[in-house]
mmCIF file of C-alpha atoms and ligand atoms in Angstrom:
data_model
loop_
_atom_site.group_PDB
_atom_site.id
_atom_site.type_symbol
_atom_site.label_atom_id
_atom_site.label_comp_id
_atom_site.label_asym_id
_atom_site.label_seq_id
_atom_site.Cartn_x
_atom_site.Cartn_y
_atom_site.Cartn_z
ATOM 1 C CA UNK A 290 10.343 4.020 4.170
ATOM 2 C CA UNK A 291 7.884 1.257 3.422
ATOM 3 C CA UNK A 292 8.220 -1.214 0.577
ATOM 4 C CA UNK A 293 4.894 -3.005 0.255
ATOM 5 C CA UNK A 294 4.155 -5.935 -2.056
ATOM 6 C CA UNK A 295 0.498 -6.155 -3.066
ATOM 7 C CA UNK A 296 0.174 -9.725 -4.330
ATOM 8 C CA UNK A 297 -3.485 -9.154 -5.308
ATOM 9 C CA UNK A 298 -5.156 -12.446 -6.368
ATOM 10 C CA UNK A 299 -1.858 -14.121 -7.193
ATOM 11 C CA UNK A 300 0.535 -16.622 -5.641
ATOM 12 C CA UNK A 301 -0.200 -19.583 -3.391
ATOM 13 C CA UNK A 302 0.833 -21.261 -0.169
ATOM 14 C CA UNK A 303 4.005 -22.684 -1.790
ATOM 15 C CA UNK A 304 5.041 -19.193 -2.780
ATOM 16 C CA UNK A 305 5.032 -18.084 0.845
ATOM 17 C CA UNK A 306 7.539 -20.884 1.511
ATOM 18 C CA UNK A 307 9.621 -19.899 -1.515
ATOM 19 C CA UNK A 308 9.592 -16.276 -0.414
ATOM 20 C CA UNK A 309 10.647 -17.292 3.099
ATOM 21 C CA UNK A 310 13.581 -19.295 1.712
ATOM 22 C CA UNK A 311 14.749 -16.294 -0.272
ATOM 23 C CA UNK A 312 14.350 -13.719 2.482
ATOM 24 C CA UNK A 313 15.957 -15.955 5.086
ATOM 25 C CA UNK A 314 19.349 -14.866 3.767
ATOM 26 C CA UNK A 315 18.278 -11.319 3.031
ATOM 27 C CA UNK A 316 19.233 -8.414 5.215
ATOM 28 C CA UNK A 317 16.339 -6.188 6.236
ATOM 29 C CA UNK A 318 17.520 -2.717 7.153
ATOM 30 C CA UNK A 319 15.522 -1.445 10.097
ATOM 31 C CA UNK A 320 15.054 1.946 8.434
ATOM 32 C CA UNK A 321 13.133 0.430 5.516
ATOM 33 C CA UNK A 322 10.172 -1.754 6.325
ATOM 34 C CA UNK A 323 9.140 -4.596 4.037
ATOM 35 C CA UNK A 324 5.512 -5.738 4.018
ATOM 36 C CA UNK A 325 3.584 -8.198 1.881
ATOM 37 C CA UNK A 326 -0.142 -8.431 1.227
ATOM 38 C CA UNK A 327 -1.162 -11.951 0.211
ATOM 39 C CA UNK A 328 -4.711 -13.285 -0.235
ATOM 40 C CA UNK A 329 -6.685 -13.665 3.005
ATOM 41 C CA UNK A 330 -6.295 -17.443 3.536
ATOM 42 C CA UNK A 331 -2.509 -17.060 3.307
ATOM 43 C CA UNK A 332 -2.183 -14.292 5.868
ATOM 44 C CA UNK A 333 -1.829 -16.621 8.820
ATOM 45 C CA UNK A 334 0.961 -18.624 7.154
ATOM 46 C CA UNK A 335 2.677 -15.483 5.976
ATOM 47 C CA UNK A 336 2.705 -14.172 9.529
ATOM 48 C CA UNK A 337 3.943 -17.472 10.919
ATOM 49 C CA UNK A 338 6.715 -17.972 8.382
ATOM 50 C CA UNK A 339 7.879 -14.441 7.750
ATOM 51 C CA UNK A 340 7.792 -12.566 11.025
ATOM 52 C CA UNK A 341 11.150 -14.061 12.038
ATOM 53 C CA UNK A 342 12.563 -12.444 8.933
ATOM 54 C CA UNK A 343 11.290 -9.004 10.061
ATOM 55 C CA UNK A 344 8.724 -8.819 7.317
ATOM 56 C CA UNK A 345 5.355 -7.255 8.080
ATOM 57 C CA UNK A 346 2.070 -8.633 6.845
ATOM 58 C CA UNK A 347 -1.045 -6.801 5.720
ATOM 59 C CA UNK A 348 -4.507 -7.433 4.307
ATOM 60 C CA UNK A 349 -5.713 -6.205 0.925
ATOM 61 C CA UNK A 350 -9.019 -4.882 2.249
ATOM 62 C CA UNK A 351 -11.462 -5.463 5.106
ATOM 63 C CA UNK A 352 -15.123 -5.027 5.941
ATOM 64 C CA UNK A 353 -16.387 -1.700 7.228
ATOM 65 C CA UNK A 354 -18.411 -3.671 9.797
ATOM 66 C CA UNK A 355 -16.964 -5.431 12.818
ATOM 67 C CA UNK A 356 -19.045 -8.619 12.572
ATOM 68 C CA UNK A 357 -22.451 -9.893 11.544
ATOM 69 C CA UNK A 358 -24.332 -11.169 8.526
ATOM 70 C CA UNK A 359 -21.931 -10.063 5.787
ATOM 71 C CA UNK A 360 -21.261 -13.234 3.818
ATOM 72 C CA UNK A 361 -17.831 -13.310 2.239
ATOM 73 C CA UNK A 362 -16.471 -10.270 4.056
ATOM 74 C CA UNK A 363 -13.512 -10.327 6.440
ATOM 75 C CA UNK A 364 -13.496 -8.541 9.776
ATOM 76 C CA UNK A 365 -10.658 -6.400 10.999
ATOM 77 C CA UNK A 366 -10.814 -8.449 14.214
ATOM 78 C CA UNK A 367 -9.444 -11.464 12.331
ATOM 79 C CA UNK A 368 -6.856 -9.332 10.565
ATOM 80 C CA UNK A 369 -5.791 -8.033 13.942
ATOM 81 C CA UNK A 370 -5.720 -11.521 15.561
ATOM 82 C CA UNK A 371 -3.397 -12.736 12.826
ATOM 83 C CA UNK A 372 -1.026 -9.901 13.634
ATOM 84 C CA UNK A 373 -1.241 -7.781 10.519
ATOM 85 C CA UNK A 374 0.369 -4.383 10.859
ATOM 86 C CA UNK A 375 -1.303 -2.869 7.784
ATOM 87 C CA UNK A 376 -4.525 -3.029 5.820
ATOM 88 C CA UNK A 377 -4.906 -1.601 2.327
ATOM 89 C CA UNK A 378 -8.224 0.190 1.918
ATOM 90 C CA UNK A 379 -9.749 1.612 -1.229
ATOM 91 C CA UNK A 380 -7.375 0.135 -3.767
ATOM 92 C CA UNK A 381 -8.642 1.214 -7.184
ATOM 93 C CA UNK A 382 -9.505 -2.391 -8.056
ATOM 94 C CA UNK A 383 -11.674 -2.555 -4.919
ATOM 95 C CA UNK A 384 -13.221 0.811 -5.768
ATOM 96 C CA UNK A 385 -13.971 -0.395 -9.289
ATOM 97 C CA UNK A 386 -15.104 -3.984 -8.741
ATOM 98 C CA UNK A 387 -16.369 -3.982 -5.156
ATOM 99 C CA UNK A 388 -17.877 -0.578 -4.695
ATOM 100 C CA UNK A 389 -15.416 0.654 -2.089
ATOM 101 C CA UNK A 390 -16.580 4.252 -2.041
ATOM 102 C CA UNK A 391 -14.925 7.136 -0.225
ATOM 103 C CA UNK A 392 -17.383 6.768 2.647
ATOM 104 C CA UNK A 393 -16.741 3.009 2.875
ATOM 105 C CA UNK A 394 -13.010 3.766 2.999
ATOM 106 C CA UNK A 395 -13.430 6.284 5.790
ATOM 107 C CA UNK A 396 -15.561 3.890 7.838
ATOM 108 C CA UNK A 397 -13.269 0.875 7.280
ATOM 109 C CA UNK A 398 -10.143 2.949 8.029
ATOM 110 C CA UNK A 399 -11.668 4.169 11.282
ATOM 111 C CA UNK A 400 -12.349 0.576 12.297
ATOM 112 C CA UNK A 401 -8.859 -0.532 11.275
ATOM 113 C CA UNK A 402 -7.280 2.225 13.353
ATOM 114 C CA UNK A 403 -9.383 1.244 16.358
ATOM 115 C CA UNK A 404 -7.613 -2.140 16.243
ATOM 116 C CA UNK A 405 -4.198 -0.481 16.024
ATOM 117 C CA UNK A 406 -3.696 -1.497 12.421
ATOM 118 C CA UNK A 407 -2.317 1.134 10.072
ATOM 119 C CA UNK A 408 -4.555 1.800 7.068
ATOM 120 C CA UNK A 409 -2.955 2.245 3.676
ATOM 121 C CA UNK A 410 -5.551 4.426 1.973
ATOM 122 C CA UNK A 411 -5.248 4.436 -1.807
ATOM 123 C CA UNK A 412 -5.961 7.542 -3.847
ATOM 124 C CA UNK A 413 -5.366 8.305 -7.496
ATOM 125 C CA UNK A 414 -6.814 10.050 -10.497
ATOM 126 C CA UNK A 415 -8.064 8.666 -13.807
ATOM 127 C CA UNK A 416 -6.431 9.586 -17.079
ATOM 128 C CA UNK A 417 -9.326 11.912 -17.840
ATOM 129 C CA UNK A 418 -8.782 13.891 -14.646
ATOM 130 C CA UNK A 419 -5.056 14.019 -15.281
ATOM 131 C CA UNK A 420 -5.657 15.383 -18.789
ATOM 132 C CA UNK A 421 -7.934 18.067 -17.384
ATOM 133 C CA UNK A 422 -5.090 18.993 -14.996
ATOM 134 C CA UNK A 423 -7.412 18.422 -12.052
ATOM 135 C CA UNK A 424 -5.223 15.882 -10.274
ATOM 136 C CA UNK A 425 -4.314 17.871 -7.167
ATOM 137 C CA UNK A 426 -7.854 19.031 -6.521
ATOM 138 C CA UNK A 427 -9.222 15.513 -7.087
ATOM 139 C CA UNK A 428 -6.707 13.937 -4.703
ATOM 140 C CA UNK A 429 -7.366 16.533 -2.011
ATOM 141 C CA UNK A 430 -11.053 15.795 -2.287
ATOM 142 C CA UNK A 431 -10.490 12.031 -2.044
ATOM 143 C CA UNK A 432 -8.326 12.548 1.021
ATOM 144 C CA UNK A 433 -10.875 14.785 2.725
ATOM 145 C CA UNK A 434 -13.555 12.168 2.165
ATOM 146 C CA UNK A 435 -11.505 9.054 3.032
ATOM 147 C CA UNK A 436 -9.247 9.966 5.949
ATOM 148 C CA UNK A 437 -10.884 9.248 9.332
ATOM 149 C CA UNK A 438 -11.787 12.168 11.589
ATOM 150 C CA UNK A 439 -9.709 12.531 14.737
ATOM 151 C CA UNK A 440 -6.675 10.720 13.349
ATOM 152 C CA UNK A 441 -3.431 12.314 14.410
ATOM 153 C CA UNK A 442 -0.795 9.682 13.734
ATOM 154 C CA UNK A 443 0.135 6.557 11.818
ATOM 155 C CA UNK A 444 -1.361 6.704 8.373
ATOM 156 C CA UNK A 445 -0.114 5.616 4.977
ATOM 157 C CA UNK A 446 -1.467 7.160 1.793
ATOM 158 C CA UNK A 447 -0.673 5.307 -1.420
ATOM 159 C CA UNK A 448 -0.778 7.598 -4.428
ATOM 160 C CA UNK A 449 -1.652 5.327 -7.314
ATOM 161 C CA UNK A 450 -2.699 7.045 -10.550
ATOM 162 C CA UNK A 451 -5.237 4.672 -12.114
ATOM 163 C CA UNK A 452 -3.634 4.935 -15.527
ATOM 164 C CA UNK A 453 -0.274 3.835 -14.103
ATOM 165 C CA UNK A 454 -1.468 0.628 -12.430
ATOM 166 C CA UNK A 455 -0.301 -2.425 -14.355
ATOM 167 C CA UNK A 456 0.346 -0.406 -17.516
ATOM 168 C CA UNK A 457 4.110 0.035 -17.418
ATOM 169 C CA UNK A 458 3.566 3.804 -17.599
ATOM 170 C CA UNK A 459 4.446 6.089 -14.707
ATOM 171 C CA UNK A 460 3.976 9.835 -14.209
ATOM 172 C CA UNK A 461 7.000 12.055 -14.607
ATOM 173 C CA UNK A 462 9.133 12.236 -11.471
ATOM 174 C CA UNK A 463 8.145 15.874 -11.162
ATOM 175 C CA UNK A 464 4.450 14.928 -11.203
ATOM 176 C CA UNK A 465 4.986 12.318 -8.494
ATOM 177 C CA UNK A 466 6.892 14.865 -6.420
ATOM 178 C CA UNK A 467 4.147 17.464 -6.803
ATOM 179 C CA UNK A 468 1.225 15.191 -5.955
ATOM 180 C CA UNK A 469 3.075 13.835 -2.912
ATOM 181 C CA UNK A 470 3.845 17.379 -1.784
ATOM 182 C CA UNK A 471 0.164 18.208 -2.103
ATOM 183 C CA UNK A 472 -0.820 15.165 -0.010
ATOM 184 C CA UNK A 473 1.767 15.913 2.678
ATOM 185 C CA UNK A 474 0.530 19.480 2.807
ATOM 186 C CA UNK A 475 -3.101 18.393 3.159
ATOM 187 C CA UNK A 476 -2.240 15.961 5.972
ATOM 188 C CA UNK A 477 0.474 17.953 7.714
ATOM 189 C CA UNK A 478 -1.309 17.469 11.082
ATOM 190 C CA UNK A 479 -0.680 13.697 11.023
ATOM 191 C CA UNK A 480 2.435 12.466 12.754
ATOM 192 C CA UNK A 481 4.224 9.554 11.205
ATOM 193 C CA UNK A 482 2.495 10.035 7.863
ATOM 194 C CA UNK A 483 3.924 8.073 4.952
ATOM 195 C CA UNK A 484 3.039 8.851 1.364
ATOM 196 C CA UNK A 485 4.041 5.991 -0.880
ATOM 197 C CA UNK A 486 3.830 5.753 -4.654
ATOM 198 C CA UNK A 487 2.212 2.879 -6.569
ATOM 199 C CA UNK A 488 1.687 2.100 -10.236
ATOM 200 C CA UNK A 489 4.157 0.217 -12.440
ATOM 201 C CA UNK A 490 7.059 0.512 -10.008
ATOM 202 C CA UNK A 491 9.852 -1.789 -11.147
ATOM 203 C CA UNK A 492 13.507 -2.416 -10.465
ATOM 204 C CA UNK A 493 14.479 0.042 -13.191
ATOM 205 C CA UNK A 494 12.361 3.101 -12.392
ATOM 206 C CA UNK A 495 12.387 2.777 -8.599
ATOM 207 C CA UNK A 496 15.716 4.466 -7.861
ATOM 208 C CA UNK A 497 14.595 7.760 -9.406
ATOM 209 C CA UNK A 498 11.250 7.560 -7.577
ATOM 210 C CA UNK A 499 12.953 6.957 -4.225
ATOM 211 C CA UNK A 500 15.271 9.905 -4.835
ATOM 212 C CA UNK A 501 12.249 12.204 -4.408
ATOM 213 C CA UNK A 502 12.164 13.331 -0.816
ATOM 214 C CA UNK A 503 8.360 13.393 -0.722
ATOM 215 C CA UNK A 504 8.210 9.662 -1.519
ATOM 216 C CA UNK A 505 8.280 7.434 1.544
ATOM 217 C CA UNK A 506 8.151 4.078 -0.184
ATOM 218 C CA UNK A 507 6.165 2.147 -2.757
ATOM 219 C CA UNK A 508 3.143 -0.089 -3.192
ATOM 220 C CA UNK A 509 4.181 -2.656 -5.739
ATOM 221 C CA UNK A 510 1.899 -5.033 -7.641
ATOM 222 C CA UNK A 511 3.352 -6.886 -10.625
ATOM 223 C CA UNK A 512 7.001 -6.540 -9.608
ATOM 224 C CA UNK A 513 6.294 -7.881 -6.118
ATOM 225 C CA UNK A 514 5.373 -11.250 -7.654
ATOM 226 C CA UNK A 515 8.905 -11.622 -9.002
ATOM 227 C CA UNK A 516 10.762 -11.967 -5.746
ATOM 228 C CA UNK A 517 14.146 -11.047 -7.198
ATOM 229 C CA UNK A 518 12.734 -7.787 -8.540
ATOM 230 C CA UNK A 519 10.924 -7.054 -5.300
ATOM 231 C CA UNK A 520 14.124 -7.443 -3.305
ATOM 232 C CA UNK A 521 16.009 -5.317 -5.845
ATOM 233 C CA UNK A 522 13.427 -2.553 -5.314
ATOM 234 C CA UNK A 523 13.850 -2.923 -1.557
ATOM 235 C CA UNK A 524 17.637 -2.615 -1.886
ATOM 236 C CA UNK A 525 17.228 0.462 -4.023
ATOM 237 C CA UNK A 526 15.139 2.075 -1.256
ATOM 238 C CA UNK A 527 17.873 1.292 1.291
ATOM 239 C CA UNK A 528 20.444 2.863 -1.014
ATOM 240 C CA UNK A 529 18.562 6.170 -1.037
ATOM 241 C CA UNK A 530 18.900 6.643 2.717
HETATM 242 P P1 PGA B 238 1.409 -2.484 -10.336
HETATM 243 O O1 PGA B 238 0.242 -2.432 -9.248
HETATM 244 O O2 PGA B 238 2.707 -2.334 -9.599
HETATM 245 O O3 PGA B 238 1.266 -3.847 -10.976
HETATM 246 O O4 PGA B 238 1.172 -1.379 -11.296
HETATM 247 C C1 PGA B 238 0.291 -1.533 -8.175
HETATM 248 C C2 PGA B 238 -0.952 -1.649 -7.351
HETATM 249 O O5 PGA B 238 -2.032 -1.882 -7.916
HETATM 250 O O6 PGA B 238 -0.910 -1.508 -6.107
#
């Protein structure tokens, strides 16, 4: 299982220190990985201060180019030098505000994999698609367009329905189970595939989500900023094993 905290554009340097102080006394179970995704300038500190606590670090996006005249972008080479294990690609906020298209996601994921970093590719339907009952077809299509060719192991897909992100609303547990089953089926050729759920996961709804055997963890936004809640979610994942 993977419990991933997407800090988005929140928290500062001091918070890395606060988080370290809290997790110093926290027991990480080696069957459930914990990873955090702070803003780029904090990645180095996060790696330095948290790797002793067995916490993995990841980036929230990266360029689809390796280097060059791309002002403001961040290369996977830097993300790799810092020692990140993961990189989120195609989060819905990146798709919406920064034009991360399916083809960008495929190209960036291919680059990320070439540096031995595991991409966390985000997929998810809008409310309109959900209401039309087109979710499974839409997700399959996103996956076909985003997942790199020739990949045969080590991939994380985060299923994040757009209408569930930051809203406090989650799909029914049956819906989560079904979409995850669909994703696992589509990507059955990939070894070590994890399909994690994201969108309004909190310390109250997480236990029921983790009970679903097609859920391999969670991508957590808002609740990852409250460290107590984040650790409670982690503990709940351990309990399900
Ligand atoms: P949320 O965000 O947990 O605040 O809904 C999840 C995400 O955007 O990854």
